[in-house]
Coordinates of C-alpha atoms in Angstrom, one line a residue:
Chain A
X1 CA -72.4 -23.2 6.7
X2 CA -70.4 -22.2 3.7
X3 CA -70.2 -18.5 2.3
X4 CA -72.0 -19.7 -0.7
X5 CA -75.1 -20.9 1.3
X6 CA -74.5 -18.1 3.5
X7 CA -75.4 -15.8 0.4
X8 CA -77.7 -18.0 -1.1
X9 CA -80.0 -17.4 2.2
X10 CA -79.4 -13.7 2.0
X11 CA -80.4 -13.2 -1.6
X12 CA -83.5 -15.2 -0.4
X13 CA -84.2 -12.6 2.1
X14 CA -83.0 -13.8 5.4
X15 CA -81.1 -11.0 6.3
X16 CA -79.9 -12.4 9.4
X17 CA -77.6 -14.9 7.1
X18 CA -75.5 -11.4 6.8
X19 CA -74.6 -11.5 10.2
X20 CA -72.0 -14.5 9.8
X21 CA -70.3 -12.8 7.2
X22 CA -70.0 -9.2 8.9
X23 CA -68.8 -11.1 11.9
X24 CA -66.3 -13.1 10.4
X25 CA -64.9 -10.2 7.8
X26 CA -65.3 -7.3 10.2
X27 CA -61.5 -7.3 12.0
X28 CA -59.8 -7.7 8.9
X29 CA -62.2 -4.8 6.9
X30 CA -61.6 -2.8 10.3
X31 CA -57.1 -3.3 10.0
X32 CA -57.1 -1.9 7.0
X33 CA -59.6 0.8 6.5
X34 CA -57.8 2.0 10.6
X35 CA -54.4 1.5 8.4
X36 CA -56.1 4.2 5.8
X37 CA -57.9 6.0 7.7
X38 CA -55.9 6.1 11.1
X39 CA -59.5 6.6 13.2
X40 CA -61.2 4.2 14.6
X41 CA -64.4 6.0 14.1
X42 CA -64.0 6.8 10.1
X43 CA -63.1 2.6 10.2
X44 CA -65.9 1.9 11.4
X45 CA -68.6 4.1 9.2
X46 CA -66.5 3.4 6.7
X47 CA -66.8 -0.7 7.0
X48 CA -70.5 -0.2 8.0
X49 CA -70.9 1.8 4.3
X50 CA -69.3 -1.1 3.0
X51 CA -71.0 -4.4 4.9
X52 CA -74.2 -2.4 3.4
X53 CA -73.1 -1.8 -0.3
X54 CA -71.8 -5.8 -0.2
X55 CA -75.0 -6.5 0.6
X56 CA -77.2 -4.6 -1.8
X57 CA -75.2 -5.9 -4.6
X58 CA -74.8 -9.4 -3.0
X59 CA -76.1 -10.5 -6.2
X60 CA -73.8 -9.5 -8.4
X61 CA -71.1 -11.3 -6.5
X62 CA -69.2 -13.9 -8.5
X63 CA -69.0 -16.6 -6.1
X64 CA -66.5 -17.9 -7.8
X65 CA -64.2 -15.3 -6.5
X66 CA -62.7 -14.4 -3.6
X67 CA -65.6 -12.9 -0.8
X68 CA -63.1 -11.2 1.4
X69 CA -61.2 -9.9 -2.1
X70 CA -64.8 -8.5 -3.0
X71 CA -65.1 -6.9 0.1
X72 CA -61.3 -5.4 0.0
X73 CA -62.3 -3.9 -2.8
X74 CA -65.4 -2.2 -1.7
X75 CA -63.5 -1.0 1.0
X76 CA -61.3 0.3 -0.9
X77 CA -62.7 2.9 -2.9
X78 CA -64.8 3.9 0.4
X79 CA -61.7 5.0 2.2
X80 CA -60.1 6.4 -0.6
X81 CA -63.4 8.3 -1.0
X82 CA -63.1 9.5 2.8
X83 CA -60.1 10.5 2.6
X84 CA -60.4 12.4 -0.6
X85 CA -63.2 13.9 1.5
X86 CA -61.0 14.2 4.7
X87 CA -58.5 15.9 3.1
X88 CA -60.6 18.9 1.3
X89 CA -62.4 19.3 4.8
X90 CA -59.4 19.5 6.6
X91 CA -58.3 22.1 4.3
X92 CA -60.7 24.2 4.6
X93 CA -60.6 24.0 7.9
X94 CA -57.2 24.9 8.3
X95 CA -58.2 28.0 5.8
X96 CA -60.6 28.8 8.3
X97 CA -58.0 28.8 11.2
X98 CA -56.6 32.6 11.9
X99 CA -54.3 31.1 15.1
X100 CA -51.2 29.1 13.5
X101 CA -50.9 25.8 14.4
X102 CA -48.2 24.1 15.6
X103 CA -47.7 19.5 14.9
X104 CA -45.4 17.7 16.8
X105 CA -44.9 14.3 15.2
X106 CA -44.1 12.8 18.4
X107 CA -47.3 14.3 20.0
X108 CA -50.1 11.6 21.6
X109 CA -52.6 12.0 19.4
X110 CA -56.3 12.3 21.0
X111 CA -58.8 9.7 21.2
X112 CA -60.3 11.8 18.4
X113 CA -57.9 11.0 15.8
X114 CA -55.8 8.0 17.4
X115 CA -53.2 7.1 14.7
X116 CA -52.5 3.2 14.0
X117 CA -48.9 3.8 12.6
X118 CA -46.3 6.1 13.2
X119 CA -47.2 9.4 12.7
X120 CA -44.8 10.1 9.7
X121 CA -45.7 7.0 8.2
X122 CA -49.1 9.0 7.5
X123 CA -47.1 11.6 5.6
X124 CA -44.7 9.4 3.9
X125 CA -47.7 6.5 2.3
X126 CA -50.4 7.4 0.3
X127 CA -53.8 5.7 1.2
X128 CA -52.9 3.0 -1.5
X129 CA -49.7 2.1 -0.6
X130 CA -51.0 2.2 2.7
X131 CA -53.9 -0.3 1.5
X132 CA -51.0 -2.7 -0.7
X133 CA -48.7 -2.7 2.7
X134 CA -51.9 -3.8 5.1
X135 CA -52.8 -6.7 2.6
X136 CA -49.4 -7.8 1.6
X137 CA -48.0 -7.8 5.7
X138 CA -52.0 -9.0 7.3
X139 CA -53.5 -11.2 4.7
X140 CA -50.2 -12.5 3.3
X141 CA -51.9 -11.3 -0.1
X142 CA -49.5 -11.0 -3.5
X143 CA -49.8 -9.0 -5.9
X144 CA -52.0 -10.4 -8.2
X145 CA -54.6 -10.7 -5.3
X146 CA -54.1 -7.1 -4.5
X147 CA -54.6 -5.9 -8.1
X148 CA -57.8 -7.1 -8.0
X149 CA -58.5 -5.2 -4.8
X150 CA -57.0 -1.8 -6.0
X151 CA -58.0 -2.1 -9.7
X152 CA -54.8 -2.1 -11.5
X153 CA -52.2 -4.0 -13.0
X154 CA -50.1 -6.7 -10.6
X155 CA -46.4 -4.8 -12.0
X156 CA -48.1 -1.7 -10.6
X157 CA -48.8 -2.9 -7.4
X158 CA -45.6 -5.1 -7.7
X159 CA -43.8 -1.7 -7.8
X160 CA -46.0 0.7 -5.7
X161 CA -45.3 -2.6 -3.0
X162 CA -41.5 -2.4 -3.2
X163 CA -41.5 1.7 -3.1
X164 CA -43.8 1.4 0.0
X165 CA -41.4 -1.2 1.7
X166 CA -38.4 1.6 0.6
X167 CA -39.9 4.2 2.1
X168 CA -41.0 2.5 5.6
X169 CA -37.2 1.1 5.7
X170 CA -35.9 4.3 5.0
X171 CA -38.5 6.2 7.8
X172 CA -37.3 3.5 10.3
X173 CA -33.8 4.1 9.7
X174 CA -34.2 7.5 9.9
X175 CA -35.6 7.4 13.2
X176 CA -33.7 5.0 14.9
X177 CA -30.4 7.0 13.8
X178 CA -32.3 9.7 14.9
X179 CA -33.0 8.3 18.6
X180 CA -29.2 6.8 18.4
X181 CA -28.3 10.7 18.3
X182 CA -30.0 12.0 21.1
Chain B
X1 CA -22.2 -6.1 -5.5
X2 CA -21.6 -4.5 -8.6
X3 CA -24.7 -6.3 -9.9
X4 CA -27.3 -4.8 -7.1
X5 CA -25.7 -1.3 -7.7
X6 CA -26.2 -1.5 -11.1
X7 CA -30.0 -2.3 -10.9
X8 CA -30.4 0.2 -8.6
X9 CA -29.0 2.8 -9.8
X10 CA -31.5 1.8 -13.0
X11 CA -34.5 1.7 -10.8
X12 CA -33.6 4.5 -9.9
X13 CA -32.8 6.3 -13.0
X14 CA -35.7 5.0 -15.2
X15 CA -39.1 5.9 -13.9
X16 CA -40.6 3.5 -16.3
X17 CA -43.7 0.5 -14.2
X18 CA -43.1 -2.0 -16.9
X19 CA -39.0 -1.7 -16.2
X20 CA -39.2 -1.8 -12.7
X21 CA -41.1 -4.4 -12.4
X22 CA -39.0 -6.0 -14.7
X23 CA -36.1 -5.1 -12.2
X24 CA -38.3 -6.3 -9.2
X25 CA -39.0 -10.1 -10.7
X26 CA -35.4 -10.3 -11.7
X27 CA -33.2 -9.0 -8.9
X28 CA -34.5 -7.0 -6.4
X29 CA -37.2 -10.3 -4.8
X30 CA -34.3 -12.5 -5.2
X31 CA -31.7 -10.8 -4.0
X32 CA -30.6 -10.9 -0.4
X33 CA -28.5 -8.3 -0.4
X34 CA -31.3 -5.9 -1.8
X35 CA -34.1 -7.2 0.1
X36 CA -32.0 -5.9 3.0
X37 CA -33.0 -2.2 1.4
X38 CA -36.7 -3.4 1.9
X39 CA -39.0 -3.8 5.2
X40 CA -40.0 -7.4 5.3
X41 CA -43.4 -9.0 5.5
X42 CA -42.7 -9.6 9.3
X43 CA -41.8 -6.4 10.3
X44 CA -44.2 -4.9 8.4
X45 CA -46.7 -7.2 10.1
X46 CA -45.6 -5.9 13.2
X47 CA -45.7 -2.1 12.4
X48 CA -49.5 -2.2 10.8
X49 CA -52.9 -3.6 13.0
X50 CA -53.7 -6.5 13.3
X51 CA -57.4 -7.7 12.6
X52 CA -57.6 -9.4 16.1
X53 CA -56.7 -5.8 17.4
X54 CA -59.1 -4.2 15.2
X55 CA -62.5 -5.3 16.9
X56 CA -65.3 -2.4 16.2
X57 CA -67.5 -0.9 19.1
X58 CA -70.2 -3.0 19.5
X59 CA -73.3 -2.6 18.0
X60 CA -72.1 -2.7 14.3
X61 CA -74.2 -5.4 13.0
X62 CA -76.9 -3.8 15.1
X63 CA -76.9 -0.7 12.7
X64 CA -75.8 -2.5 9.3
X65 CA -78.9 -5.0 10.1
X66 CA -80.8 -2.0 11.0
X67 CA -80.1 -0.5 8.2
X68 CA -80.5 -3.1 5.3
X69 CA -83.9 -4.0 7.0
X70 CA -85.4 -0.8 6.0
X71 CA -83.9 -1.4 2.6
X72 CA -85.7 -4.7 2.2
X73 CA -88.9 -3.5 2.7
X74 CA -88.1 -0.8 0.6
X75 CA -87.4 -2.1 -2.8
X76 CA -91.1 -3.4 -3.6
X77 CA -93.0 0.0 -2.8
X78 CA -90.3 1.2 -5.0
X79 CA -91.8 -1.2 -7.4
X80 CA -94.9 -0.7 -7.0
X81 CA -94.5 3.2 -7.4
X82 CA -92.7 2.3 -10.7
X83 CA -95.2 0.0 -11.7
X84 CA -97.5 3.4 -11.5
X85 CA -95.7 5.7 -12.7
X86 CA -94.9 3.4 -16.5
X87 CA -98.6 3.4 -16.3
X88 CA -99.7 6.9 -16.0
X89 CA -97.0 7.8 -18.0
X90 CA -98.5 5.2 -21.2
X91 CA -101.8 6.4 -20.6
X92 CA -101.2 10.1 -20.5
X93 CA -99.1 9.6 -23.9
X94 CA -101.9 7.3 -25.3
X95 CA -104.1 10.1 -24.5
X96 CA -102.2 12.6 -26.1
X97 CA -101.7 10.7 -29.2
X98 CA -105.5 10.0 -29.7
X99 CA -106.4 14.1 -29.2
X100 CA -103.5 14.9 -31.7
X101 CA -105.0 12.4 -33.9
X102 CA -108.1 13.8 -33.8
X103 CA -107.1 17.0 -34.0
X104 CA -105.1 16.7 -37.1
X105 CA -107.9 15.4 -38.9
X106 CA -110.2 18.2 -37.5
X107 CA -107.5 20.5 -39.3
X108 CA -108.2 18.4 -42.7
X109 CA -112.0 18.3 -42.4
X110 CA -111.9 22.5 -42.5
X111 CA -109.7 22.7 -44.9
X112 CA -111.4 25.1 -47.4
X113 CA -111.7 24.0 -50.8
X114 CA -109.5 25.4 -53.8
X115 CA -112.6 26.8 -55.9
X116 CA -113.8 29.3 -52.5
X117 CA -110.8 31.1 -51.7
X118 CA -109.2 33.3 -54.7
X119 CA -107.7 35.9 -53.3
X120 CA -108.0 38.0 -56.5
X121 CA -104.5 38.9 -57.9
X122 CA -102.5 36.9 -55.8
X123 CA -103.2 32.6 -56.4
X124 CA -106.2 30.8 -58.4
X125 CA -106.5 27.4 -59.8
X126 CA -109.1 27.5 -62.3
X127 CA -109.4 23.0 -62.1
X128 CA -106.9 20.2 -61.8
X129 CA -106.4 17.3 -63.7
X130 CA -105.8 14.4 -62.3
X131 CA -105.5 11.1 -64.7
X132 CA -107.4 13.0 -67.5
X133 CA -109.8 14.2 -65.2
X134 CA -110.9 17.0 -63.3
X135 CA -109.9 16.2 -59.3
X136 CA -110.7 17.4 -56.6
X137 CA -108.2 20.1 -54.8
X138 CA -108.3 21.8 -51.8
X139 CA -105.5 24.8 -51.2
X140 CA -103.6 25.0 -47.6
X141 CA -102.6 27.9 -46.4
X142 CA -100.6 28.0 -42.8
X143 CA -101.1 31.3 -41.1
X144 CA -98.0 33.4 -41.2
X145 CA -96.5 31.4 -44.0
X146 CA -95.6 32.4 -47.4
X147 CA -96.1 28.9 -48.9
X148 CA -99.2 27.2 -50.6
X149 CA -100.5 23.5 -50.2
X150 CA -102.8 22.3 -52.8
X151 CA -104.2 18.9 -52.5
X152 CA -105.2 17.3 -55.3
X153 CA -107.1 13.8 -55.7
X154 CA -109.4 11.8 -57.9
X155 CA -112.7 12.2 -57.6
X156 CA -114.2 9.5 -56.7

Protein backbone atom coordinates (compact mmCIF):
# COMPACT_ATOMS: atom_id res chain seq x y z
CA UNK A 1 0.00 0.00 0.00
CA UNK A 2 1.03 3.50 -0.61
CA UNK A 3 2.06 6.15 2.22
CA UNK A 4 -1.01 8.00 1.39
CA UNK A 5 -3.37 5.05 2.12
CA UNK A 6 -1.05 4.16 4.80
CA UNK A 7 -2.05 7.59 6.51
CA UNK A 8 -5.41 7.65 5.37
CA UNK A 9 -6.00 4.25 7.58
CA UNK A 10 -4.18 5.84 10.50
CA UNK A 11 -6.17 9.10 10.67
CA UNK A 12 -9.13 6.55 10.60
CA UNK A 13 -7.90 4.98 13.67
CA UNK A 14 -6.11 1.83 12.72
CA UNK A 15 -3.11 2.45 14.51
CA UNK A 16 -1.53 -0.57 13.37
CA UNK A 17 -1.27 1.26 9.70
CA UNK A 18 1.73 3.11 11.66
CA UNK A 19 3.64 0.21 11.89
CA UNK A 20 4.70 0.15 8.01
CA UNK A 21 5.79 3.51 8.17
CA UNK A 22 8.05 3.30 11.53
CA UNK A 23 9.39 0.18 9.93
CA UNK A 24 10.27 1.45 6.73
CA UNK A 25 11.60 5.08 8.13
CA UNK A 26 13.20 3.82 11.27
CA UNK A 27 17.09 3.00 9.94
CA UNK A 28 17.40 6.13 8.22
CA UNK A 29 15.63 8.36 11.38
CA UNK A 30 18.10 6.06 13.49
CA UNK A 31 21.63 7.23 11.03
CA UNK A 32 21.09 10.45 11.57
CA UNK A 33 19.80 11.29 14.98
CA UNK A 34 23.27 8.29 16.06
CA UNK A 35 25.15 10.91 13.66
CA UNK A 36 23.76 13.81 16.25
CA UNK A 37 23.56 12.27 19.03
CA UNK A 38 26.54 9.71 18.81
CA UNK A 39 24.42 7.09 21.34
CA UNK A 40 22.52 4.59 20.35
CA UNK A 41 20.27 4.88 23.20
CA UNK A 42 19.42 8.91 22.90
CA UNK A 43 18.70 7.68 18.94
CA UNK A 44 16.51 5.61 19.81
CA UNK A 45 14.20 7.76 22.46
CA UNK A 46 14.86 10.36 20.45
CA UNK A 47 13.18 8.58 17.04
CA UNK A 48 10.54 6.96 19.42
CA UNK A 49 9.66 10.90 20.53
CA UNK A 50 9.53 11.54 17.06
CA UNK A 51 7.47 8.26 15.39
CA UNK A 52 4.96 9.56 18.22
CA UNK A 53 4.80 13.37 17.52
CA UNK A 54 4.50 12.26 13.42
CA UNK A 55 1.77 10.53 14.43
CA UNK A 56 -0.25 12.84 16.63
CA UNK A 57 -0.01 15.47 13.97
CA UNK A 58 -0.46 12.90 11.13
CA UNK A 59 -3.12 15.18 10.08
CA UNK A 60 -1.57 18.05 9.47
CA UNK A 61 0.78 16.33 7.07
CA UNK A 62 0.81 17.78 3.55
CA UNK A 63 0.79 14.69 1.63
CA UNK A 64 1.88 16.37 -1.04
CA UNK A 65 5.27 16.62 0.49
CA UNK A 66 7.95 14.62 1.14
CA UNK A 67 7.03 11.86 4.30
CA UNK A 68 10.52 11.07 5.17
CA UNK A 69 11.42 15.16 4.69
CA UNK A 70 8.50 15.57 7.37
CA UNK A 71 9.94 13.16 9.50
CA UNK A 72 13.75 14.69 9.07
CA UNK A 73 12.39 17.48 10.28
CA UNK A 74 10.76 16.36 13.39
CA UNK A 75 13.77 14.78 14.10
CA UNK A 76 15.54 17.43 13.84
CA UNK A 77 14.59 19.79 16.34
CA UNK A 78 14.21 16.64 18.79
CA UNK A 79 18.02 16.04 18.71
CA UNK A 80 18.92 19.46 18.66
CA UNK A 81 16.59 19.74 21.68
CA UNK A 82 18.66 16.70 23.36
CA UNK A 83 21.48 17.95 22.86
CA UNK A 84 20.84 21.41 23.93
CA UNK A 85 19.69 19.30 26.95
CA UNK A 86 22.84 17.05 26.94
CA UNK A 87 25.05 19.65 26.86
CA UNK A 88 23.70 21.82 30.12
CA UNK A 89 23.56 18.35 31.90
CA UNK A 90 26.86 17.49 31.14
CA UNK A 91 27.96 20.65 32.39
CA UNK A 92 26.77 20.52 35.42
CA UNK A 93 27.95 17.49 35.89
CA UNK A 94 31.32 18.28 35.14
CA UNK A 95 30.75 21.36 37.80
CA UNK A 96 29.88 18.76 40.10
CA UNK A 97 33.07 16.69 39.53
CA UNK A 98 35.96 17.67 42.30
CA UNK A 99 38.54 14.76 40.55
CA UNK A 100 39.85 16.32 37.09
CA UNK A 101 39.25 14.48 34.26
CA UNK A 102 41.32 13.41 31.84
CA UNK A 103 39.82 12.63 27.55
CA UNK A 104 41.83 10.85 25.26
CA UNK A 105 40.40 11.26 21.78
CA UNK A 106 41.73 8.05 20.70
CA UNK A 107 40.11 6.34 23.82
CA UNK A 108 37.31 3.31 23.09
CA UNK A 109 34.51 4.84 24.10
CA UNK A 110 31.95 2.59 26.40
CA UNK A 111 28.93 0.98 25.38
CA UNK A 112 27.40 3.93 27.30
CA UNK A 113 28.32 6.54 24.93
CA UNK A 114 29.54 4.60 21.76
CA UNK A 115 30.48 7.33 19.21
CA UNK A 116 29.44 6.86 15.40
CA UNK A 117 32.28 9.16 13.95
CA UNK A 118 35.55 9.99 14.85
CA UNK A 119 35.77 11.34 18.12
CA UNK A 120 37.08 14.85 16.95
CA UNK A 121 34.63 15.04 14.38
CA UNK A 122 32.18 15.53 17.51
CA UNK A 123 34.15 18.64 18.49
CA UNK A 124 34.84 19.99 15.16
CA UNK A 125 30.58 19.72 13.72
CA UNK A 126 27.94 21.25 15.26
CA UNK A 127 24.66 19.03 15.52
CA UNK A 128 23.44 20.85 12.19
CA UNK A 129 26.23 20.47 10.18
CA UNK A 130 26.29 17.18 11.49
CA UNK A 131 22.52 16.72 10.41
CA UNK A 132 23.36 18.70 6.60
CA UNK A 133 26.55 16.06 6.23
CA UNK A 134 24.17 12.77 7.18
CA UNK A 135 21.45 13.85 4.57
CA UNK A 136 23.63 15.19 1.96
CA UNK A 137 26.30 11.79 2.06
CA UNK A 138 23.03 9.01 3.19
CA UNK A 139 19.96 10.32 1.46
CA UNK A 140 21.88 11.87 -1.48
CA UNK A 141 19.60 15.02 -0.38
CA UNK A 142 20.53 18.73 -1.87
CA UNK A 143 20.19 21.60 -0.49
CA UNK A 144 16.96 22.69 -1.16
CA UNK A 145 15.61 19.33 0.35
CA UNK A 146 17.71 19.91 3.36
CA UNK A 147 16.45 23.44 3.89
CA UNK A 148 13.28 22.22 4.36
CA UNK A 149 14.48 19.84 7.01
CA UNK A 150 16.58 22.33 9.01
CA UNK A 151 14.28 25.40 8.47
CA UNK A 152 16.41 27.84 6.62
CA UNK A 153 17.42 29.11 3.56
CA UNK A 154 19.10 26.57 0.72
CA UNK A 155 22.44 29.32 0.37
CA UNK A 156 22.70 28.72 4.12
CA UNK A 157 22.75 25.25 4.04
CA UNK A 158 24.58 25.51 0.64
CA UNK A 159 27.31 27.15 2.78
CA UNK A 160 27.09 25.49 6.27
CA UNK A 161 27.47 22.09 3.59
CA UNK A 162 30.67 23.27 2.01
CA UNK A 163 32.29 24.49 5.61
CA UNK A 164 31.29 21.10 7.02
CA UNK A 165 33.02 19.21 4.03
CA UNK A 166 36.19 21.81 4.91
CA UNK A 167 36.40 21.05 8.09
CA UNK A 168 36.11 16.93 7.79
CA UNK A 169 38.86 17.32 4.86
CA UNK A 170 40.91 19.32 6.93
CA UNK A 171 40.33 16.78 10.31
CA UNK A 172 41.22 13.88 7.96
CA UNK A 173 44.33 15.41 6.77
CA UNK A 174 45.27 16.30 9.99
CA UNK A 175 45.15 12.94 11.15
CA UNK A 176 46.53 11.03 8.58
CA UNK A 177 49.72 13.50 8.53
CA UNK A 178 49.52 12.90 12.02
CA UNK A 179 49.65 8.87 11.86
CA UNK A 180 52.31 9.52 8.84
CA UNK A 181 54.46 11.14 11.77
CA UNK A 182 54.46 8.59 14.20
CA UNK B 1 45.13 28.65 -10.49
CA UNK B 2 45.10 32.13 -9.92
CA UNK B 3 41.33 31.94 -10.29
CA UNK B 4 40.70 29.31 -7.31
CA UNK B 5 43.11 31.45 -5.10
CA UNK B 6 41.37 34.32 -5.73
CA UNK B 7 37.96 32.97 -4.65
CA UNK B 8 39.30 31.66 -1.85
CA UNK B 9 40.95 33.95 -0.50
CA UNK B 10 37.33 35.95 -0.90
CA UNK B 11 35.52 33.18 0.88
CA UNK B 12 37.64 33.51 3.07
CA UNK B 13 37.93 37.13 3.64
CA UNK B 14 34.19 38.02 3.35
CA UNK B 15 31.96 36.36 5.96
CA UNK B 16 28.96 37.32 4.06
CA UNK B 17 25.98 33.77 3.32
CA UNK B 18 24.61 35.50 0.30
CA UNK B 19 28.51 35.93 -1.20
CA UNK B 20 29.47 32.64 -0.45
CA UNK B 21 27.06 31.03 -1.77
CA UNK B 22 27.43 33.12 -4.58
CA UNK B 23 31.18 31.82 -4.61
CA UNK B 24 29.85 28.18 -4.06
CA UNK B 25 27.34 28.09 -7.26
CA UNK B 26 30.02 29.72 -9.32
CA UNK B 27 33.35 28.19 -8.66
CA UNK B 28 33.91 26.30 -5.84
CA UNK B 29 30.90 23.04 -7.09
CA UNK B 30 32.46 23.39 -10.38
CA UNK B 31 35.78 23.49 -9.86
CA UNK B 32 37.98 20.38 -9.76
CA UNK B 33 40.69 21.77 -8.42
CA UNK B 34 38.69 23.19 -5.38
CA UNK B 35 36.45 20.39 -4.80
CA UNK B 36 39.79 18.63 -4.04
CA UNK B 37 39.70 21.04 -0.74
CA UNK B 38 36.28 19.39 0.04
CA UNK B 39 35.35 15.74 1.39
CA UNK B 40 33.21 14.16 -1.26
CA UNK B 41 29.70 12.67 -1.11
CA UNK B 42 31.48 9.16 -1.15
CA UNK B 43 33.75 9.55 1.43
CA UNK B 44 31.57 11.20 3.40
CA UNK B 45 29.24 8.30 2.93
CA UNK B 46 31.70 6.16 4.16
CA UNK B 47 32.74 8.13 7.36
CA UNK B 48 28.85 8.67 8.66
CA UNK B 49 26.29 5.37 9.47
CA UNK B 50 24.57 3.98 7.37
CA UNK B 51 20.70 3.32 7.86
CA UNK B 52 21.17 -0.44 7.17
CA UNK B 53 23.72 -0.21 10.17
CA UNK B 54 21.48 1.71 12.17
CA UNK B 55 18.72 -0.93 13.15
CA UNK B 56 17.13 -0.07 16.79
CA UNK B 57 16.83 -2.66 19.60
CA UNK B 58 13.85 -4.43 19.15
CA UNK B 59 10.86 -3.58 20.60
CA UNK B 60 10.47 0.04 19.16
CA UNK B 61 7.24 -0.18 17.58
CA UNK B 62 6.25 -2.22 20.64
CA UNK B 63 6.55 1.05 22.81
CA UNK B 64 5.60 3.77 20.07
CA UNK B 65 2.32 1.45 19.45
CA UNK B 66 2.12 1.26 23.09
CA UNK B 67 2.25 4.45 23.47
CA UNK B 68 -0.07 6.10 20.87
CA UNK B 69 -2.72 3.46 21.99
CA UNK B 70 -3.18 5.15 25.16
CA UNK B 71 -3.35 8.41 23.36
CA UNK B 72 -6.19 7.26 21.18
CA UNK B 73 -8.38 6.39 23.80
CA UNK B 74 -7.43 9.39 25.41
CA UNK B 75 -8.54 12.23 23.20
CA UNK B 76 -12.41 11.66 23.55
CA UNK B 77 -12.56 11.59 27.58
CA UNK B 78 -10.54 14.69 26.89
CA UNK B 79 -13.60 15.66 25.06
CA UNK B 80 -15.92 14.80 26.95
CA UNK B 81 -14.29 16.54 30.06
CA UNK B 82 -14.26 19.68 27.84
CA UNK B 83 -17.56 19.29 26.79
CA UNK B 84 -18.22 19.64 30.81
CA UNK B 85 -16.29 21.97 31.78
CA UNK B 86 -17.77 24.80 28.62
CA UNK B 87 -20.90 23.77 30.31
CA UNK B 88 -20.47 24.45 33.94
CA UNK B 89 -18.49 27.15 33.08
CA UNK B 90 -21.93 28.93 30.91
CA UNK B 91 -24.12 27.99 33.48
CA UNK B 92 -22.20 29.28 36.47
CA UNK B 93 -21.75 32.73 34.42
CA UNK B 94 -25.55 32.57 33.39
CA UNK B 95 -26.07 32.24 36.98
CA UNK B 96 -24.07 35.02 37.95
CA UNK B 97 -25.43 37.34 35.46
CA UNK B 98 -29.18 36.60 36.54
CA UNK B 99 -28.24 37.33 40.54
CA UNK B 100 -26.37 40.54 39.48
CA UNK B 101 -29.33 41.43 37.46
CA UNK B 102 -31.48 41.00 40.19
CA UNK B 103 -29.46 42.52 42.44
CA UNK B 104 -28.99 45.76 40.56
CA UNK B 105 -32.57 46.28 40.40
CA UNK B 106 -32.95 45.41 44.15
CA UNK B 107 -30.48 48.44 44.53
CA UNK B 108 -33.06 50.71 42.35
CA UNK B 109 -36.27 49.43 44.05
CA UNK B 110 -34.64 51.02 47.66
CA UNK B 111 -33.48 53.75 46.37
CA UNK B 112 -35.00 56.47 48.68
CA UNK B 113 -36.86 59.17 47.21
CA UNK B 114 -35.55 62.83 46.75
CA UNK B 115 -38.36 64.50 48.98
CA UNK B 116 -37.35 61.92 52.38
CA UNK B 117 -33.82 62.49 52.74
CA UNK B 118 -32.64 66.38 53.31
CA UNK B 119 -29.91 66.31 55.17
CA UNK B 120 -30.50 69.88 56.48
CA UNK B 121 -27.74 72.28 55.36
CA UNK B 122 -25.94 70.19 53.18
CA UNK B 123 -28.36 69.07 49.67
CA UNK B 124 -32.28 69.65 49.06
CA UNK B 125 -34.34 69.70 45.97
CA UNK B 126 -37.44 71.43 46.68
CA UNK B 127 -39.21 69.64 42.99
CA UNK B 128 -38.02 68.97 39.43
CA UNK B 129 -39.39 69.91 36.34
CA UNK B 130 -39.42 67.81 33.86
CA UNK B 131 -41.24 68.95 30.35
CA UNK B 132 -43.10 71.66 32.28
CA UNK B 133 -43.91 69.43 34.85
CA UNK B 134 -43.18 68.32 38.21
CA UNK B 135 -41.13 64.69 37.89
CA UNK B 136 -40.49 62.39 39.79
CA UNK B 137 -36.69 62.30 41.36
CA UNK B 138 -35.08 60.16 43.53
CA UNK B 139 -31.40 61.25 45.00
CA UNK B 140 -28.40 58.43 45.06
CA UNK B 141 -26.01 58.59 47.29
CA UNK B 142 -22.99 55.78 47.18
CA UNK B 143 -21.65 55.20 50.62
CA UNK B 144 -18.19 56.76 51.03
CA UNK B 145 -18.69 58.98 48.07
CA UNK B 146 -18.73 62.58 47.83
CA UNK B 147 -20.97 62.64 44.75
CA UNK B 148 -24.83 62.95 44.35
CA UNK B 149 -27.20 60.99 41.78
CA UNK B 150 -30.54 62.47 41.23
CA UNK B 151 -32.88 60.74 38.98
CA UNK B 152 -35.26 62.48 37.52
CA UNK B 153 -38.37 61.23 35.26
CA UNK B 154 -41.89 62.00 34.12
CA UNK B 155 -44.42 61.14 36.00
CA UNK B 156 -46.49 59.06 34.52
Amino acid sequence: MDEQGIIKRCLKGETGEFRQIVNQYTPPLMAVAMTVLGNRQDAEDICQETFIQAYRHLSSFDTEKSLRTWLYTILYRRCLNAAKRKKIFSGILNRLKTEPQTWTPTSDPGPEEQLFLPPGLYRTLSPKERTVLSLWANDGYTAHDISEVVGCSASTVRVTLFNARRKIKAFLENKHGVMQNC
Amino acid sequence: MVSCKIVNALYAAVPSRVFRDYLIRTHLEKCDGCQARYISRSEAEALFIKPGNANPASGLWEKIECQIGQEAAVPEQRLTGLRWEWAVGAVTFLVLAAASFWLLRGVQTKAVRADYIWPAGHFGINYINVGGAPAQAFVYQPKGADIIIVWAEKKS
